[in-house]
Coordinates of C-alpha atoms and ligand atoms in Angstrom, one line a residue:
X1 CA 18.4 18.1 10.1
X2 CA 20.0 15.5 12.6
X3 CA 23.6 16.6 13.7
X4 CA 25.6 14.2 11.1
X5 CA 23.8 16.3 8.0
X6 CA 20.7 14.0 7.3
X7 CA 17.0 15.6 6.2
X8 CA 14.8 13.0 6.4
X9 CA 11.1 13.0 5.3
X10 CA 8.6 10.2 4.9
X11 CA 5.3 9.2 2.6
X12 CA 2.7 6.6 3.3
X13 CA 1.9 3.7 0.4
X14 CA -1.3 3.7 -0.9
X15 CA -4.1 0.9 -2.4
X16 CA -6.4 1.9 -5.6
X17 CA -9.9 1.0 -4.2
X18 CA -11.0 1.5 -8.0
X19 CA -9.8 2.8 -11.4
X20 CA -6.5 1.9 -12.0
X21 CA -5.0 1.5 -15.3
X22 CA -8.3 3.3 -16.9
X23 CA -6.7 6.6 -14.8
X24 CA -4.2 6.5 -17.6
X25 CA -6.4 7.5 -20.1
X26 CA -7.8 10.4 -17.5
X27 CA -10.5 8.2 -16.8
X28 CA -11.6 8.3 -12.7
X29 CA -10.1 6.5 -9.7
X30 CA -10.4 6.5 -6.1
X31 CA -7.4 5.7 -4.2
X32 CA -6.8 5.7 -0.2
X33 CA -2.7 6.2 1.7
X34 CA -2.4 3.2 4.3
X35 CA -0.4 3.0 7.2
X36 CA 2.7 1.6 5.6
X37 CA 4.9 3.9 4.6
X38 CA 8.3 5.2 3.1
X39 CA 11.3 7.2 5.2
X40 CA 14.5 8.8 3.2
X41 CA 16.9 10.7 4.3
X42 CA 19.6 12.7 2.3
X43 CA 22.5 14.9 2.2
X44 CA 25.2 16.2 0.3
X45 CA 27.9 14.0 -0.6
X46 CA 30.8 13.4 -2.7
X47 CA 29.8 10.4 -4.3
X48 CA 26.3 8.7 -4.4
X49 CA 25.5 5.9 -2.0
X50 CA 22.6 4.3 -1.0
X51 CA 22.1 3.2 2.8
X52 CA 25.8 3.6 2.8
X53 CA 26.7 1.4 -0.4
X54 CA 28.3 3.6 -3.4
X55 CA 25.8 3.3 -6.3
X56 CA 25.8 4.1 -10.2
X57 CA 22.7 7.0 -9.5
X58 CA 22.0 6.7 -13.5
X59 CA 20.8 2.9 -12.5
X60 CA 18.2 4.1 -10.3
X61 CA 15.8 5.7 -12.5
X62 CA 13.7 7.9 -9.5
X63 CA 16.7 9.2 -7.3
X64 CA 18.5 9.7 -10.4
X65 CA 15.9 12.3 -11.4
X66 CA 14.9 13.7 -8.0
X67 CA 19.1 13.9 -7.9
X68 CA 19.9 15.9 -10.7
X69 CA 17.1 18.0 -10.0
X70 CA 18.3 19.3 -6.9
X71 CA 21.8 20.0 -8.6
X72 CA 23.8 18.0 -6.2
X73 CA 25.4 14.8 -5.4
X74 CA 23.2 13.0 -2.6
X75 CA 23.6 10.0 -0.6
X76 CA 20.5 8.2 1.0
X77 CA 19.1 6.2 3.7
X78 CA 15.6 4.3 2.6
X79 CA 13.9 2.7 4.9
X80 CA 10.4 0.9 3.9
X81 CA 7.6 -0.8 5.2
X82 CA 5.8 -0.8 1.4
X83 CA 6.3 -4.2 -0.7
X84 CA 8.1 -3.0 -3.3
X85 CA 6.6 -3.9 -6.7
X86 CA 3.8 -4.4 -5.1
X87 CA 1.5 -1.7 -6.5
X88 CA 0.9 -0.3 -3.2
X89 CA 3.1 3.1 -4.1
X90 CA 6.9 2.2 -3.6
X91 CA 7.9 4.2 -5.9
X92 CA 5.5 7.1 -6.0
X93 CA 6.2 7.2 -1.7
X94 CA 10.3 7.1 -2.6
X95 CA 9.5 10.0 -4.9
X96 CA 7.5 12.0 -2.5
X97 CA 9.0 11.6 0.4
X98 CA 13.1 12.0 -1.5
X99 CA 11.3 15.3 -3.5
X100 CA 10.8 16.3 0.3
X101 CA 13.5 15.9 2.0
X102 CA 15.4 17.6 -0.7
X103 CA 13.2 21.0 -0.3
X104 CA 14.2 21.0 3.4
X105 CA 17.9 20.4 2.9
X106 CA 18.1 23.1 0.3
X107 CA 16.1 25.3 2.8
X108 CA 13.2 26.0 0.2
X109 CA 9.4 25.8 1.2
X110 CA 7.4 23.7 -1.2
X111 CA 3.4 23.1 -1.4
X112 CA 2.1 19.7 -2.1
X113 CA 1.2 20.2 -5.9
X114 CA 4.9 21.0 -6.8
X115 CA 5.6 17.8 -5.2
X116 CA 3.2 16.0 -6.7
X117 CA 4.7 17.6 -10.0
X118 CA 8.3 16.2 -8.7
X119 CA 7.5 13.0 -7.5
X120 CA 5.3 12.5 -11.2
X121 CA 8.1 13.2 -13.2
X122 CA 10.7 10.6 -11.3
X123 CA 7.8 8.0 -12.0
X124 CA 7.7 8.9 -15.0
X125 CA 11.6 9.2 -16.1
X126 CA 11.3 5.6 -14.2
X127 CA 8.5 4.1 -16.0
X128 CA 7.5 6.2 -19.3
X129 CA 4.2 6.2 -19.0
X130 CA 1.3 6.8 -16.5
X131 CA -0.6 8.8 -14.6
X132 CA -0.2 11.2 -11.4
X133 CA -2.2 8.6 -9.1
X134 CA 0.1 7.5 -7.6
X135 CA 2.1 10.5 -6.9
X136 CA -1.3 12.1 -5.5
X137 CA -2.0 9.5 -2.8
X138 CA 1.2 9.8 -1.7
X139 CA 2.1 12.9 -1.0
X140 CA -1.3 14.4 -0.1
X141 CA -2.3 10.8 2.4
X142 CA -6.2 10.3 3.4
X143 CA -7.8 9.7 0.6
X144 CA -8.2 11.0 -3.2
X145 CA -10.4 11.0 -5.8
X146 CA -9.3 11.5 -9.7
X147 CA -11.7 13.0 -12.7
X148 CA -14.6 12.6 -10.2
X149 CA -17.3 15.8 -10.8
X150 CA -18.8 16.9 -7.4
X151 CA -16.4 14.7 -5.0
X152 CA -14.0 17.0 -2.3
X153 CA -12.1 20.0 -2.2
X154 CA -10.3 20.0 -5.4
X155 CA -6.3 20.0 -4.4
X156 CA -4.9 19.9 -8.2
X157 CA -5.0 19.7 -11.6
X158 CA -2.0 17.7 -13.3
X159 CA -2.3 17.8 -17.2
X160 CA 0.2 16.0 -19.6
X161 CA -0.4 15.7 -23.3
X162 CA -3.9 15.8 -23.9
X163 CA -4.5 14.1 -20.7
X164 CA -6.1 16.0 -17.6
X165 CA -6.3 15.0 -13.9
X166 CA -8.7 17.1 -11.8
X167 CA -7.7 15.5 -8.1
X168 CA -10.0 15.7 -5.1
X169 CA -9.9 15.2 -1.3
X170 CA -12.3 12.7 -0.6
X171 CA -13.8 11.5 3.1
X172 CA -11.6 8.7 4.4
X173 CA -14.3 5.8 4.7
X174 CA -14.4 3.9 8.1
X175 CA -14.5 0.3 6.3
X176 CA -12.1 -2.4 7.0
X177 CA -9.7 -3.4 4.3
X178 CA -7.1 -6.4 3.5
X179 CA -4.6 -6.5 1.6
X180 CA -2.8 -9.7 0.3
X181 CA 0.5 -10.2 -1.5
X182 CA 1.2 -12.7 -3.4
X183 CA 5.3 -11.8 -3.4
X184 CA 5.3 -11.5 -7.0
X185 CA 7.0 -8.6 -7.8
X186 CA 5.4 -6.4 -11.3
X187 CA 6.7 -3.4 -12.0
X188 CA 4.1 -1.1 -13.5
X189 CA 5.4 0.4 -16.6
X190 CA 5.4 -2.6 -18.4
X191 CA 1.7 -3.5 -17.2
X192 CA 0.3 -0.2 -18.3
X193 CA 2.5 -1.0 -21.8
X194 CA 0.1 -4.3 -22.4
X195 CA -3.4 -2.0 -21.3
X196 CA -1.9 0.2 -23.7
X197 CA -1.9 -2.7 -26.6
X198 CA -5.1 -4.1 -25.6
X199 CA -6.7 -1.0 -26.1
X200 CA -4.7 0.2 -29.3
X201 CA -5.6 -3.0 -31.0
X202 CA -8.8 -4.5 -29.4
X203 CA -12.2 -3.3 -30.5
X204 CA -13.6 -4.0 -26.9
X205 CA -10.4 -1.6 -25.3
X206 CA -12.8 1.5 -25.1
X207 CA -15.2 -0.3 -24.1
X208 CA -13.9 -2.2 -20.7
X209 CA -12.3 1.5 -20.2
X210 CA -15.8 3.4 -20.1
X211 CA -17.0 0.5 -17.8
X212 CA -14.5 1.1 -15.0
X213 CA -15.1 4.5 -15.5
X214 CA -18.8 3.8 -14.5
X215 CA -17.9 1.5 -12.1
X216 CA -16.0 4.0 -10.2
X217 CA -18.6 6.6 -10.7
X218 CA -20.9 4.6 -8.8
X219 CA -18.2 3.4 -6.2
X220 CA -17.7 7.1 -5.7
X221 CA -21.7 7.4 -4.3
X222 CA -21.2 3.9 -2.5
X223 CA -18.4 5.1 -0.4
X224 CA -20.4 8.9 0.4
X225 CA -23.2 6.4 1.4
X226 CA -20.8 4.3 3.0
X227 CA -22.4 1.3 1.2
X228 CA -20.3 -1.2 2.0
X229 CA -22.4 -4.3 -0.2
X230 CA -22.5 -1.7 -2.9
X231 CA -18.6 -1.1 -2.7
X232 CA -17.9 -4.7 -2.7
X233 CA -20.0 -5.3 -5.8
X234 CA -18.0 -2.6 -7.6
X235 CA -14.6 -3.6 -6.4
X236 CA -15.2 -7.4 -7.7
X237 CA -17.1 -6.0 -10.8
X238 CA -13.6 -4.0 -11.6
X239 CA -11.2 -6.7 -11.1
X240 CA -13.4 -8.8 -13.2
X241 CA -12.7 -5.8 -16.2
X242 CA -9.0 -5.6 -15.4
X243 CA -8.8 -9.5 -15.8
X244 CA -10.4 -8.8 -19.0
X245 CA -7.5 -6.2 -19.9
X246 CA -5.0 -9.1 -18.9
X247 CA -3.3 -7.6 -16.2
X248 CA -4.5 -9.9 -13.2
X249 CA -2.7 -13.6 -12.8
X250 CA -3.2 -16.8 -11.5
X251 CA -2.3 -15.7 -7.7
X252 CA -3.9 -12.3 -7.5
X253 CA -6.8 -14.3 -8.9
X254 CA -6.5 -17.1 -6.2
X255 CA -5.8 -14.4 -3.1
X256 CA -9.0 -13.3 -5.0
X257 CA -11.4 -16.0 -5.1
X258 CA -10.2 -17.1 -1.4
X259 CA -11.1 -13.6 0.4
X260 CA -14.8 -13.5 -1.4
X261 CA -16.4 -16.0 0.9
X262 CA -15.9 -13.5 3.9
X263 CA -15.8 -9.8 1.8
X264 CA -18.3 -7.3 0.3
X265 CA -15.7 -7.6 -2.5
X266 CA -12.5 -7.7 -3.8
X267 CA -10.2 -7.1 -6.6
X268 CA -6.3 -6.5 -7.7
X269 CA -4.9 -3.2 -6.7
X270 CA -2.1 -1.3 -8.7
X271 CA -0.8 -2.5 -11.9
X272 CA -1.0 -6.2 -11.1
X273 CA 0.8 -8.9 -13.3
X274 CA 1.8 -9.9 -9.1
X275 CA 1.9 -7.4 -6.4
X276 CA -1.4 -6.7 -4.0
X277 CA -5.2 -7.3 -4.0
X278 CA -7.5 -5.9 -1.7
X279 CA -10.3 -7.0 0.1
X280 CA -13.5 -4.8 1.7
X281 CA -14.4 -6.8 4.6
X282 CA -15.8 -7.1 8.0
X283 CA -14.4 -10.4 8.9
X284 CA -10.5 -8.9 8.9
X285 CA -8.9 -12.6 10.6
X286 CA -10.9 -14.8 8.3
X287 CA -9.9 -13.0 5.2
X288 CA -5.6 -13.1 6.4
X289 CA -6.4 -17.0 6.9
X290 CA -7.9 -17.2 3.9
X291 CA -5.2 -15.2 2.1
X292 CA -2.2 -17.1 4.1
X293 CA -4.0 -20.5 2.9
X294 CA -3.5 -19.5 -0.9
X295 CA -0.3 -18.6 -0.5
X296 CA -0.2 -14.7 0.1
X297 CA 0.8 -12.1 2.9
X298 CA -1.8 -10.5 4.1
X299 CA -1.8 -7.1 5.5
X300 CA -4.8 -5.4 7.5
X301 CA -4.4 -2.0 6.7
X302 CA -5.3 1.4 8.7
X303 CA -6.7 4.4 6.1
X304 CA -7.1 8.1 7.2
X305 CA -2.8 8.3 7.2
X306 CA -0.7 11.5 6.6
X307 CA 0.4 12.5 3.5
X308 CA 4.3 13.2 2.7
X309 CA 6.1 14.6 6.3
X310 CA 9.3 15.8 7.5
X311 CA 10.9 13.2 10.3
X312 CA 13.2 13.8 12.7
X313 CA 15.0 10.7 11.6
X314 CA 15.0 7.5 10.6
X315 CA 12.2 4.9 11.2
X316 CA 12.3 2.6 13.8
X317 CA 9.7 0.1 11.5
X318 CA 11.0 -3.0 10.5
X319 CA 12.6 -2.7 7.0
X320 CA 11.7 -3.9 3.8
X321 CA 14.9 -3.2 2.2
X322 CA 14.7 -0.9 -1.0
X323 CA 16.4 -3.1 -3.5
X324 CA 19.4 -1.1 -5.5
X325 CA 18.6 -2.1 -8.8
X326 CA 19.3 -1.8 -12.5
X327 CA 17.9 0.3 -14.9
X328 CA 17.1 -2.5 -17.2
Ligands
MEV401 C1 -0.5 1.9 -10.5 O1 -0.5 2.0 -9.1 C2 -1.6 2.5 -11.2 C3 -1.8 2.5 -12.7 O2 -3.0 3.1 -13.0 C4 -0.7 3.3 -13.4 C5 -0.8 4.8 -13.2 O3 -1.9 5.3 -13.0 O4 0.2 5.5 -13.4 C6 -1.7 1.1 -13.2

């Protein structure tokens, strides 16, 4: 605790190497925490504010939750080096590291599957529907694997409905990877609402599902052989089946097409519609010109991070601000 009352805690973002959106159907998905990452402080106060402006707390889905679940009236500093939107985490590190700070203000220890559990269910009373990916990455940092047989020490089992994720430690690769932005900014729940009506209605849904599934199965091996042409493949074979599913766009597709020429591979990341892609690539500078060229931001990213960690105060990082937003 600083001396004017704050608890502050922090959570790195995260990129999906492969699975996303067929996680959702307990399908598997490796995902590794980056070096960008999320700080929040709190502490009691008579009304709710965020980084010192008095908010409506029911507008902002996640705190709202993580508030009422600590019984008190909170105010908050956020301070962010995640694109929001962006499907590099945001909200799943806002969840985490909020979910932690709140443990240490209220003087409780907690282990990193009950704030999995927390952070989960703010992402979920944000965005209805999804899995605990997200959540996962960024509390526990390094690297994760989901629904994969045989990969790391197994750190949790999350189950909702009759969905089940079995969640693994996995060896942090040493690769190289870019990620590019194209500033668009897609919110995930309604992404994962139109894989959900491709899949209900199309007669090819289960079908592009099962083949992410082996393509992550196999991306799995690639990464313990530290194949980097083999990863590559994988990663451009998957953004080919999330095209299919209709959640990449023109720009991811262009940040896309422009990194290829200089990476093993490369595909969306999160639950596109905007937000980031990813490159796996050896020639880092040529694949940010490449990605500035077409229009993105790129971002060369460091893997191997901490998970979800107290602070002793506020980040000194240049701030992407948090946006105080609406509801709907
Ligand atoms: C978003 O980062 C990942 C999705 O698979 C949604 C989820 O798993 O909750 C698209």
């Amino acid at each position: 605790m600083t001396a004017d009352g704050w608890f502050t805690a922090s959570a790195p973002g995260k990129f999906v190497v492969l699975g996303e959106h067929a996680v959702v159907y307990g399908k598997p998905a490796l995902v590794l925490a980056v070096d960008r990452r999320m700080t929040c402080s709190v502490r009691p106060a008579d009304r709710p504010a965020i980084n010192g402006e008095y908010v409506d707390i029911s507008k902002q889905p996640h705190l709202d939750h993580l508030t009422r679940g600590s019984g008190r009236t909170l105010e908050f500093l956020t301070r962010s080096m995640i694109p929001v939107g962006s499907g590099m985490g945001s909200s799943a590190a806002l969840s985490a590291a909020v979910a932690k700070a709140i443990h240490a203000m209220k003087g409780e220890a907690c282990t990193e599957k009950q704030l999995v559990e927390e952070a989960y269910a703010a992402e979920l009373a944000a965005q209805g529907s999804g899995s605990p990916m997200d959540a996962s990455a960024c509390v526990h940092g390094r690297g994760i694997a989901v629904n994969i047989p045989g990969s790391g020490d197994e750190l949790w089992t999350i189950s909702r409905g009759d969905r089940t994720w079995r969640v693994s430690d996995i060896d942090v690769p040493d690769m190289t990877f870019v990620i590019g932005n194209t500033g668009i900014r897609a919110p995930t729940g309604p992404q994962v609402d139109k894989v959900r009506r491709f899949v209900t209605r199309n007669r090819f849904g289960a079908d592009i599902l099962d083949e992410i599934e082996s393509v992550t199965l196999e991306g799995h091996s690639a990464i313990a052989k530290r194949d980097r042409e083999l990863l590559g493949r994988l990663m451009t074979s998957n953004h080919k089946l999330l095209s299919i599913l209709g959640v990449s766009c023109k720009e991811l597709n262009r940040l896309v097409n422009a990194s290829l020429p200089y990476s093993y591979g490369a595909k969306l990341t999160g639950s596109g519609g905007g937000g980031c892609m990813v490159a796996l690539t050896d020639e880092p500078e040529k694949v940010c010109e490449a990605i500035i060229d077409h229009g993105g931001v790129p971002y060369v990213v460091q893997t191997g991070v901490e998970g979800a960690r107290m602070e002793t105060g506020q980040s000194e990082d240049p701030e992407i601000r948090i946006p105080i937003r609406c509801r709907s």
